[in-house]
XYZ file of C-alpha atoms in Angstrom:
681
model
C 23.050 -15.350 22.782
C 20.223 -15.973 20.298
C 20.896 -13.734 17.308
C 17.413 -12.211 17.294
C 17.766 -10.919 20.885
C 19.406 -7.521 20.900
C 21.449 -6.374 23.879
C 23.280 -3.171 24.728
C 23.837 -0.565 22.032
C 23.378 -0.957 18.286
C 27.182 -0.923 17.987
C 27.331 -3.943 20.297
C 24.715 -5.673 18.164
C 26.594 -4.905 14.931
C 29.807 -6.246 16.452
C 28.102 -9.487 17.484
C 26.538 -10.141 14.069
C 29.790 -9.148 12.315
C 31.515 -12.088 13.989
C 28.702 -14.356 12.833
C 28.874 -13.044 9.251
C 32.663 -13.250 8.968
C 32.605 -16.814 10.263
C 30.619 -17.721 7.123
C 31.732 -15.145 4.538
C 35.537 -14.760 4.196
C 36.267 -11.043 4.412
C 39.456 -11.011 2.313
C 38.286 -13.330 -0.471
C 35.031 -11.387 -0.907
C 36.725 -7.986 -0.617
C 34.351 -6.869 2.151
C 35.297 -3.368 3.285
C 32.482 -2.661 5.755
C 29.271 -3.884 7.377
C 26.474 -1.615 8.487
C 22.872 -1.599 9.631
C 20.281 -0.023 7.322
C 16.920 0.067 9.051
C 16.116 -3.586 9.719
C 18.661 -4.768 7.118
C 22.333 -5.675 7.239
C 24.343 -4.160 4.380
C 27.622 -5.696 3.244
C 29.900 -3.309 1.327
C 32.155 -5.111 -1.121
C 34.567 -4.273 -3.927
C 33.843 -7.621 -5.635
C 30.071 -8.298 -5.786
C 30.519 -11.055 -8.380
C 32.368 -13.265 -5.905
C 29.235 -13.447 -3.745
C 27.563 -15.627 -6.406
C 29.321 -18.680 -4.922
C 27.979 -17.825 -1.445
C 24.321 -17.255 -2.368
C 22.924 -20.129 -0.277
C 25.110 -19.237 2.703
C 23.819 -15.647 2.632
C 20.230 -16.932 2.689
C 21.026 -19.186 5.663
C 22.658 -16.268 7.473
C 19.645 -14.030 6.856
C 17.359 -16.700 8.274
C 19.542 -17.134 11.350
C 19.909 -13.403 12.014
C 16.264 -12.734 11.127
C 17.511 -9.876 8.974
C 17.514 -9.202 5.271
C 21.106 -9.092 3.980
C 21.960 -6.947 0.961
C 25.251 -6.366 -0.805
C 26.366 -3.182 -2.533
C 29.513 -1.343 -3.501
C 30.630 1.525 -1.255
C 29.705 5.115 -2.102
C 32.975 6.333 -3.588
C 31.991 10.007 -3.548
C 31.372 9.841 0.183
C 34.689 8.057 0.762
C 36.544 10.569 -1.439
C 35.424 13.432 0.793
C 37.370 11.795 3.626
C 40.161 9.983 1.786
C 40.592 10.598 -1.959
C 43.429 8.089 -2.286
C 41.400 5.254 -0.750
C 38.396 6.086 -2.962
C 40.617 5.897 -6.053
C 42.045 2.530 -4.958
C 38.546 1.162 -4.288
C 37.362 2.343 -7.707
C 40.237 0.552 -9.457
C 39.426 -2.727 -7.676
C 35.686 -2.406 -8.416
C 36.300 -1.723 -12.118
C 38.698 -4.653 -12.277
C 36.038 -6.969 -10.827
C 33.041 -5.917 -12.918
C 32.408 -5.412 -16.617
C 31.729 -1.991 -18.151
C 27.961 -1.368 -18.584
C 28.003 -1.910 -22.378
C 29.707 -5.313 -22.006
C 27.562 -6.265 -19.013
C 24.373 -5.509 -20.961
C 25.426 -7.890 -23.755
C 26.180 -10.640 -21.218
C 22.813 -10.115 -19.495
C 20.956 -10.434 -22.807
C 22.881 -13.633 -23.587
C 21.989 -15.157 -20.198
C 18.290 -14.259 -20.177
C 15.949 -16.085 -22.603
C 14.110 -13.917 -25.139
C 10.737 -14.948 -23.719
C 11.514 -12.860 -20.609
C 10.804 -9.752 -22.671
C 13.534 -7.415 -21.401
C 12.407 -3.805 -21.789
C 14.972 -1.782 -19.885
C 18.443 -2.202 -18.325
C 19.806 0.594 -16.123
C 23.175 0.599 -14.318
C 23.699 2.424 -11.006
C 27.420 2.856 -10.351
C 26.891 4.257 -6.847
C 25.333 1.073 -5.452
C 26.732 -1.390 -7.997
C 23.228 -2.482 -8.998
C 21.795 -3.181 -12.431
C 18.024 -2.708 -12.727
C 16.380 -5.064 -15.208
C 12.756 -4.508 -16.238
C 11.088 -7.421 -18.016
C 7.611 -8.583 -18.960
C 8.314 -11.925 -17.233
C 10.603 -11.267 -14.251
C 10.404 -14.914 -13.167
C 12.161 -15.952 -16.389
C 14.880 -13.360 -15.728
C 15.453 -14.737 -12.221
C 15.478 -18.342 -13.453
C 14.675 -21.548 -11.623
C 16.360 -21.529 -8.226
C 17.637 -17.991 -8.996
C 20.099 -19.502 -11.508
C 20.013 -16.611 -14.009
C 20.210 -13.995 -11.275
C 23.269 -15.671 -9.752
C 24.864 -16.061 -13.193
C 24.407 -12.346 -13.958
C 26.054 -11.472 -10.637
C 28.958 -13.836 -11.263
C 29.643 -13.009 -14.913
C 29.114 -9.227 -14.842
C 29.992 -8.222 -11.276
C 26.788 -6.146 -11.141
C 24.110 -6.834 -8.501
C 20.827 -7.527 -10.350
C 17.549 -5.941 -9.202
C 14.686 -7.355 -11.255
C 11.386 -5.539 -11.729
C 8.207 -6.337 -13.627
C 7.593 -4.209 -16.709
C 3.966 -3.031 -16.393
C 1.722 -4.825 -18.938
C -0.119 -1.507 -19.218
C 2.550 1.238 -19.406
C 2.634 3.171 -16.121
C 4.375 6.569 -16.041
C 3.895 6.659 -12.253
C 5.856 3.441 -11.706
C 8.686 4.578 -13.981
C 8.774 7.960 -12.257
C 9.053 6.283 -8.836
C 11.785 3.878 -9.965
C 13.834 6.732 -11.413
C 13.230 8.789 -8.265
C 14.924 6.157 -6.098
C 17.960 6.084 -8.403
C 18.574 9.796 -7.841
C 21.828 10.286 -5.926
C 20.377 12.916 -3.599
C 17.464 10.639 -2.704
C 19.865 7.734 -2.158
C 21.964 9.866 0.211
C 18.858 10.943 2.148
C 17.651 7.356 2.496
C 21.103 6.098 3.492
C 21.254 8.578 6.361
C 17.656 7.847 7.370
C 18.141 4.072 7.324
C 21.334 4.299 9.377
C 19.557 6.501 11.898
C 16.679 4.014 12.117
C 19.075 1.093 12.478
C 20.885 2.588 15.434
C 17.541 3.343 17.029
C 15.832 -0.034 16.644
C 18.768 -2.411 17.050
C 19.035 -2.027 20.791
C 17.293 -3.916 23.557
C 14.569 -2.015 25.405
C 15.448 -1.459 29.045
C 12.199 -3.053 30.198
C 12.925 -6.136 28.070
C 16.444 -6.518 29.502
C 15.382 -6.214 33.132
C 12.189 -8.225 32.716
C 9.994 -5.338 33.820
C 6.424 -5.185 32.620
C 5.452 -2.356 30.334
C 2.130 -1.043 29.113
C 0.437 -0.902 25.713
C -1.952 1.927 24.883
C -3.883 3.132 21.844
C -4.931 6.772 21.526
C -7.776 7.539 19.120
C -6.716 10.489 16.970
C -9.275 10.056 14.187
C -11.765 7.634 12.647
C -13.512 6.764 15.914
C -17.319 7.088 15.954
C -16.964 8.331 12.364
C -15.718 7.383 8.896
C -12.637 9.286 7.749
C -9.369 10.855 9.039
C -8.201 7.493 10.387
C -5.311 7.796 12.805
C -4.175 5.713 15.800
C -1.254 6.247 18.166
C 0.169 2.971 19.522
C 2.465 3.510 22.512
C 4.599 1.379 24.800
C 7.168 2.421 27.383
C 9.794 2.823 24.634
C 7.827 3.313 21.395
C 5.439 5.689 19.620
C 3.952 4.345 16.376
C 1.377 6.163 14.250
C -0.959 3.829 12.346
C -2.479 5.690 9.362
C -2.865 9.450 9.113
C -5.837 10.369 6.937
C -8.231 13.184 6.148
C -12.028 13.408 6.006
C -12.972 14.258 2.447
C -15.901 16.652 2.388
C -15.565 17.605 6.064
C -15.285 21.153 7.365
C -11.703 22.430 7.827
C -12.011 21.952 11.597
C -12.905 18.259 11.263
C -10.760 17.417 8.249
C -7.569 16.313 10.022
C -6.823 13.919 12.891
C -6.524 15.392 16.389
C -2.782 16.045 16.195
C -2.605 19.151 18.380
C -2.870 17.410 21.724
C -0.249 17.310 24.513
C 0.573 13.607 24.149
C 1.291 13.902 20.410
C 4.784 15.128 19.594
C 5.862 14.584 16.009
C 9.536 14.384 16.938
C 8.819 11.488 19.310
C 7.108 9.328 16.659
C 9.320 6.320 15.855
C 7.430 5.104 12.789
C 4.348 5.692 10.648
C 2.610 2.567 9.342
C 0.055 2.759 6.509
C -2.616 0.103 6.024
C -3.427 1.223 2.465
C -3.340 4.156 0.053
C -6.804 5.731 0.349
C -6.688 9.376 1.418
C -8.858 8.850 4.496
C -5.897 6.821 5.786
C -2.985 8.772 4.263
C -3.990 12.289 3.168
C -2.825 14.077 6.340
C 0.769 13.026 5.624
C 0.961 16.001 3.245
C 0.198 18.254 6.202
C 2.351 16.316 8.660
C 5.494 16.660 6.522
C 4.840 20.251 5.427
C 6.634 21.861 8.367
C 3.311 23.093 9.768
C 4.928 23.484 13.195
C 8.359 23.674 14.778
C 8.303 19.861 15.003
C 9.651 17.701 12.202
C 9.256 14.030 11.290
C 12.408 12.402 9.949
C 11.406 8.791 10.455
C 10.246 5.965 8.201
C 6.844 5.331 6.622
C 6.103 1.613 6.263
C 3.688 0.197 3.667
C 3.518 -2.400 0.896
C 5.036 -1.640 -2.511
C 1.667 -1.280 -4.323
C 0.478 1.045 -1.533
C 3.504 3.266 -2.138
C 2.781 3.564 -5.875
C -0.955 4.119 -5.428
C -0.313 6.619 -2.638
C 1.903 8.708 -4.916
C -0.781 8.654 -7.624
C -3.595 9.617 -5.238
C -1.616 12.400 -3.553
C -0.595 13.912 -6.902
C -4.227 13.733 -8.005
C -5.463 15.277 -4.759
C -2.995 18.171 -4.891
C -3.958 18.968 -8.489
C -7.647 19.228 -7.532
C -7.385 20.478 -3.944
C -8.397 23.953 -2.886
C -7.518 23.326 0.765
C -5.939 26.359 2.475
C -3.478 24.174 4.392
C 0.296 23.782 3.996
C 1.132 20.712 1.935
C 4.379 18.830 1.408
C 5.242 17.425 -1.995
C 4.478 13.691 -2.360
C 8.199 13.142 -3.006
C 8.833 13.997 0.664
C 6.715 10.973 1.539
C 8.364 8.717 -1.073
C 11.808 9.499 0.369
C 10.750 8.053 3.715
C 8.868 4.966 2.506
C 10.171 1.508 3.373
C 8.185 -1.184 1.564
C 7.377 -4.476 3.266
C 5.900 -7.624 1.692
C 3.029 -9.591 3.183
C 4.293 -12.064 5.769
C 7.666 -10.363 6.309
C 8.378 -9.570 9.963
C 10.350 -6.398 10.592
C 11.750 -4.657 13.673
C 10.405 -1.091 13.625
C 11.262 0.010 17.191
C 13.386 -1.511 19.973
C 10.367 -3.394 21.360
C 7.960 -3.774 18.393
C 8.045 -6.114 15.414
C 5.556 -5.624 12.595
C 4.051 -7.985 10.005
C 1.649 -7.165 7.151
C -1.162 -9.537 6.113
C -3.439 -9.184 3.094
C -6.567 -7.152 3.946
C -8.448 -7.709 0.664
C -9.653 -4.075 0.575
C -7.644 -2.625 -2.318
C -4.375 -3.523 -4.031
C -1.620 -3.755 -1.408
C -3.940 -3.143 1.554
C -2.688 -4.680 4.781
C -3.795 -5.716 8.221
C -0.949 -4.827 10.578
C 0.188 -7.172 13.343
C 2.418 -5.740 16.080
C 4.412 -8.135 18.270
C 5.438 -6.214 21.392
C 8.416 -7.354 23.443
C 9.542 -10.967 23.402
C 6.099 -12.575 23.569
C 4.688 -9.850 25.828
C 1.643 -8.691 23.813
C 0.179 -8.819 20.291
C -2.229 -6.348 18.707
C -3.539 -6.173 15.137
C -5.177 -3.327 13.220
C -7.442 -4.547 10.426
C -7.477 -1.236 8.572
C -10.190 -1.436 5.916
C -10.669 -5.083 4.993
C -12.805 -7.474 2.936
C -13.601 -11.045 3.985
C -15.694 -12.367 1.099
C -15.303 -16.135 0.771
C -18.660 -16.892 -0.870
C -18.571 -15.197 -4.284
C -18.793 -17.472 -7.293
C -18.024 -14.712 -9.770
C -14.222 -14.172 -9.905
C -12.934 -11.254 -7.827
C -9.941 -9.024 -8.392
C -8.449 -9.524 -4.921
C -8.310 -12.499 -2.562
C -10.158 -12.174 0.772
C -8.353 -10.947 3.881
C -5.880 -13.408 5.365
C -5.666 -12.974 9.163
C -2.875 -15.520 9.642
C -1.727 -13.892 12.880
C 0.441 -16.306 14.906
C -0.658 -14.736 18.204
C -3.223 -12.121 19.151
C -4.502 -10.527 22.341
C -6.093 -7.339 20.958
C -7.833 -6.397 17.715
C -8.667 -2.924 16.365
C -11.400 -3.496 13.775
C -13.282 -1.365 11.263
C -17.105 -1.359 11.223
C -18.110 0.607 8.126
C -20.895 -1.904 7.492
C -21.448 -2.995 11.087
C -25.237 -2.500 11.058
C -27.535 -5.535 11.286
C -28.852 -5.044 7.760
C -25.517 -4.196 6.154
C -25.262 -7.334 4.060
C -24.845 -7.626 0.302
C -23.627 -10.152 -2.256
C -20.931 -9.452 -4.835
C -22.561 -11.910 -7.246
C -25.903 -10.097 -6.901
C -24.133 -6.759 -7.392
C -22.533 -7.861 -10.670
C -25.843 -9.215 -11.948
C -27.681 -6.019 -10.945
C -25.062 -3.918 -12.728
C -25.662 -6.055 -15.814
C -29.415 -5.358 -15.549
C -28.779 -1.599 -15.301
C -26.457 -1.578 -18.324
C -28.965 -3.559 -20.407
C -31.742 -1.126 -19.381
C -29.640 1.883 -20.392
C -28.779 0.179 -23.678
C -32.465 -0.298 -24.503
C -33.198 3.351 -23.631
C -30.039 4.488 -25.487
C -28.959 6.153 -22.261
C -25.631 6.509 -20.500
C -24.616 4.849 -17.228
C -22.467 7.111 -15.025
C -20.553 5.214 -12.335
C -18.659 7.439 -9.866
C -15.878 5.326 -8.399
C -12.734 5.711 -6.336
C -9.544 5.847 -8.408
C -8.245 2.800 -6.574
C -10.295 -0.271 -5.735
C -13.900 0.139 -6.805
C -12.966 1.275 -10.319
C -10.952 -1.866 -11.000
C -13.620 -4.068 -9.370
C -16.275 -2.566 -11.647
C -14.040 -2.856 -14.722
C -13.352 -6.502 -13.958
C -17.079 -7.132 -13.384
C -17.883 -5.547 -16.761
C -15.272 -7.754 -18.382
C -17.003 -10.773 -16.794
C -20.408 -9.587 -18.066
C -19.032 -9.092 -21.597
C -17.148 -12.399 -21.656
C -20.347 -14.197 -20.652
C -22.476 -12.184 -23.123
C -24.586 -10.721 -20.315
C -24.313 -7.177 -21.710
C -24.144 -5.999 -25.343
C -20.622 -6.124 -26.777
C -21.063 -2.903 -28.750
C -21.695 -0.608 -25.758
C -18.561 1.538 -25.256
C -16.963 1.646 -21.785
C -15.187 4.937 -21.004
C -12.643 5.427 -18.192
C -12.064 8.992 -16.929
C -9.853 10.583 -14.264
C -6.746 8.783 -12.980
C -8.434 5.378 -13.076
C -6.421 4.075 -16.042
C -3.104 4.842 -14.329
C -4.279 3.055 -11.167
C -5.340 0.096 -13.315
C -1.863 -0.028 -14.877
C -0.379 -0.235 -11.370
C -2.690 -3.185 -10.614
C -1.316 -5.148 -13.564
C 2.228 -4.479 -12.311
C 1.639 -6.458 -9.105
C -0.117 -9.717 -10.073
C 1.236 -11.415 -6.929
C -1.167 -9.238 -4.889
C -4.237 -10.218 -6.944
C -6.462 -13.290 -6.770
C -5.110 -16.464 -8.362
C -7.741 -16.263 -11.109
C -6.689 -12.736 -12.098
C -2.993 -13.508 -11.646
C -3.243 -16.360 -14.140
C -5.089 -14.087 -16.589
C -2.320 -11.483 -16.416
C 0.370 -14.106 -16.994
C -1.598 -15.427 -19.984
C -3.006 -12.212 -21.458
C -0.858 -9.342 -20.190
C -2.557 -6.014 -20.848
C -5.607 -7.697 -22.396
C -7.070 -8.233 -18.924
C -8.233 -4.616 -19.237
C -8.312 -4.526 -23.038
C -8.003 -1.075 -24.612
C -10.499 -2.183 -27.256
C -13.062 -2.628 -24.467
C -12.072 0.119 -22.021
C -11.526 3.498 -23.681
C -9.275 5.835 -21.710
C -10.518 9.437 -21.687
C -7.435 10.322 -19.628
C -8.556 13.607 -18.027
C -8.853 15.145 -21.511
C -11.719 17.663 -21.441
C -12.204 17.620 -25.227
C -12.485 13.817 -25.240
C -14.889 14.072 -22.307
C -17.124 16.477 -24.218
C -17.042 14.098 -27.201
C -18.251 11.261 -24.943
C -21.019 13.494 -23.572
C -22.219 14.649 -26.997
C -22.001 11.200 -28.575
C -25.428 9.763 -29.318
C -26.259 6.286 -28.120
C -25.631 4.261 -24.965
C -22.359 4.147 -23.030
C -20.911 3.265 -19.634
C -18.726 5.928 -17.987
C -16.578 4.994 -14.972
C -15.191 8.198 -13.509
C -13.874 9.928 -10.410
C -14.523 10.996 -7.769
C -16.270 8.196 -5.918
C -18.184 10.448 -3.492
C -18.726 13.281 -6.016
C -16.397 15.631 -4.109
C -14.898 16.814 -7.385
C -13.380 15.449 -10.563
C -14.844 14.696 -14.017
C -18.056 13.174 -12.614
C -19.375 16.690 -11.937
C -19.152 17.578 -15.631
C -20.966 14.382 -16.562
C -23.715 15.244 -14.056
C -23.970 18.785 -15.421
C -24.367 17.694 -19.039
C -26.128 14.330 -18.622
C -27.979 14.720 -15.306
C -31.085 16.280 -16.862
C -31.762 13.330 -19.207
C -34.135 10.772 -17.669
C -32.758 8.052 -19.963
C -29.400 8.198 -18.178
C -28.589 6.391 -14.926
C -26.286 7.377 -12.041
C -25.013 4.270 -10.232
C -23.361 4.352 -6.795
C -21.085 1.358 -6.190
C -19.152 2.532 -3.115
C -19.682 3.972 0.343
C -20.908 7.580 0.429
C -19.744 9.342 3.594
C -21.898 11.811 5.491
C -21.466 15.373 4.255
C -20.540 14.382 0.692
C -22.555 15.240 -2.404
C -22.886 11.531 -3.114
C -24.604 10.926 0.237
C -26.955 13.893 -0.293
C -28.057 12.518 -3.674
C -28.448 9.032 -2.192
C -30.637 10.559 0.531
C -32.946 12.164 -2.043
C -31.457 15.510 -3.121
C -32.369 16.196 -6.747
C -31.329 19.839 -7.027
C -27.594 20.221 -6.558
C -25.035 23.013 -6.834
C -21.680 22.062 -8.333
C -18.604 23.955 -9.614
C -18.430 24.027 -13.420
C -15.631 25.991 -15.104
C -14.969 27.818 -11.843
C -18.593 28.861 -11.259
C -21.172 27.350 -8.916
C -23.995 26.018 -11.071
C -27.383 24.573 -10.094
C -28.467 21.325 -11.744
C -31.876 19.623 -11.512
C -31.261 15.891 -11.703
C -33.778 13.899 -13.738
C -31.696 10.812 -14.459
C -32.411 7.559 -12.607
C -30.337 6.950 -9.486
C -29.347 3.450 -8.402
C -27.216 2.072 -5.584
C -25.576 -1.291 -6.167
C -24.512 -2.842 -2.865
C -21.876 -5.549 -3.008
C -18.933 -3.845 -4.707
C -17.625 -2.277 -1.525
C -14.113 -3.161 -0.419
C -15.284 -3.124 3.198
C -16.486 -6.229 5.009
C -20.264 -6.401 5.305
C -21.897 -7.391 8.599
C -21.893 -11.133 7.874
C -18.232 -10.931 6.823
C -17.297 -9.067 10.020
C -18.985 -11.792 12.044
C -17.328 -14.615 10.081
C -13.939 -12.932 10.416
C -14.275 -12.799 14.209
C -15.685 -16.328 14.457
C -12.805 -17.698 12.373
C -10.296 -15.918 14.613
C -12.068 -17.178 17.717
C -11.914 -20.753 16.407
C -8.110 -20.560 16.651
C -8.028 -19.983 20.417
C -5.894 -23.077 20.891
C -3.498 -21.898 18.163
C -2.183 -18.651 19.628
C -5.303 -16.479 19.278
C -6.313 -15.343 22.774
C -8.447 -12.281 22.154
C -8.881 -10.183 25.286
C -9.675 -6.764 23.806
C -11.617 -5.729 20.705
C -11.729 -2.045 19.742
C -14.308 -1.065 17.122
C -13.926 2.083 15.008
C -14.388 3.443 11.441
C -18.153 3.544 11.217
C -21.233 5.544 12.018
C -21.981 5.374 15.776
C -25.067 3.133 15.448
C -23.204 0.636 13.261
C -20.246 0.545 15.668
C -22.593 -0.036 18.606
C -24.454 -2.807 16.753
C -21.398 -4.915 15.888
C -19.853 -4.244 19.329
C -22.921 -5.733 21.038
C -22.692 -8.779 18.766
C -19.028 -9.236 19.751
C -19.947 -9.061 23.445
C -22.552 -11.808 22.983
C -20.665 -14.127 20.633
C -16.899 -13.752 21.118
C -15.179 -14.591 24.396
C -13.288 -11.378 25.126
C -12.775 -9.405 28.329
C -13.428 -5.987 26.846
C -15.173 -4.579 23.789
C -14.379 -0.886 23.427
C -15.973 1.780 21.228
C -13.939 4.888 22.115
C -14.414 8.427 20.850
C -11.661 10.475 19.263
C -9.132 11.708 21.864
C -9.750 8.745 24.188
C -6.886 6.445 25.188
C -7.393 2.722 25.771
C -4.881 0.836 27.895
C -4.690 -2.745 26.631
C -2.382 -4.083 29.337
């Protein structure tokens, strides 16, 4: 039997791979006391982790053969003691005999790792047997060919987990890392992962018998509109929710996805998959996990690691500002359920679905999601929000989307900028922003740039750095950052592997100087500092939240600076219908906004500009090129039969759908409404 084909129960599967593992890893020599399935991983419990250093290559070969990640850890002695105190005591004695005490182990680690690695923190977790090492240069800690990592394992008996120390200090990242070391959280995740494992590691009945199944997508939100994105992917044996967002600025009735329908049962959902962290794709999770009904979701939430960190930041920010009269879970309830997945890693998430993430180029950690259903039965991909800019000469923060799908029959694609005239150049946008800043400088005015915490803010900051480095704007104009933007920027510098090669190299060379504190001044949600910026004479650039003017510091800046015709308000991102940003874009010059808890009317006299080109969404020409490039691979596994278009205003969706019908050889182009179900096969 091929090891990636599951048959019978999960117990049968575990028994079959146990034989394979023990044929390579000697149970007695390595002191292996148990094997178990954790989600899509195989966990080996050992009393002597250090002995595994001599079997490192064999473990990698096994993982490749089994198509499973293999991790080692020490057994949970507290859990064992509840059943057998004597055995727990014996295990503890053997473990302590085979690994150094933390104080000794720390000295050994510092002797092994070169100083240039910049070790900042070493934390020991006795429950799992891991040692967490945070360093400025994690690659130096690991060593060429993992030599240092293996040496630490062998000489200390502790299992090293190596993390990048954020070049810009990030309280959010440290909070998350400490959260996962909490014993209660570890117990919760252990139980959840075991439950998932025994659910996914069985063969679907239709796959065993060779029966045909069906694949359907139900539109729960984000169809014929922008916002509250939510899709339900179903097969005979699986129910997967892709994104679960809210519509910012919408009425309470239209804020959430259509979850109260007969075919949606929270307890039947096998997995939730997130394409990225923005609230229009994730915000409804707070509601979903709040216990709003008798149903409860105890399953996993899959996303990339940067998405997890940014999601926590955005949800905390949203809760602090939200006045929504809806039940909300704490963001920690979401963190407990998150399983992070790297780009290009294929993972079993249900008995008949494997999932792979590919870079979407929209924001840090954003992913296009490819679902492989059955053993070669059907393949469908969701683009989520994506960017496919391959023409810019000015360096960009993120690389363009990478649709390296091995096979594809159906595509669910966004169309935010699907209209015929929805085309803009990033290079032109940067140059126009430079013109605006120079104009404000001459007039001694202030440039107010409302931007999303994640994505547009960092794009604009990086563009301003480019303009300064090339002396295209005055060096003495201060650049202020307000809201949670600085924290999100710190998270960006923690994941250089997700950024463009140009930016990645800068971070390795310059560290925190990529967003230099001498250039970018962090206001940090401090109202007194904000008032100082407002009252300061002379020109300035202010990048602040929120991006669509739904709340946040930008409202104070508009209140105090909006009446001065020397100032300029610059929109750099999409403004959804119903938001204050869209109303101002459409010509409103008298607005009512909450200031210090009171609704206040403001007559806007400042100039208003829209700079197209900074958006993280693909423009019309990029949508077309994306589809043409996919279509060119028809002889290489891409056999598009169905294209579903969503996430856009109705006219834009219709426009790009007609183009697809004329130019791409597909059987069906669908533009469903919310609550419609499309059967793909």
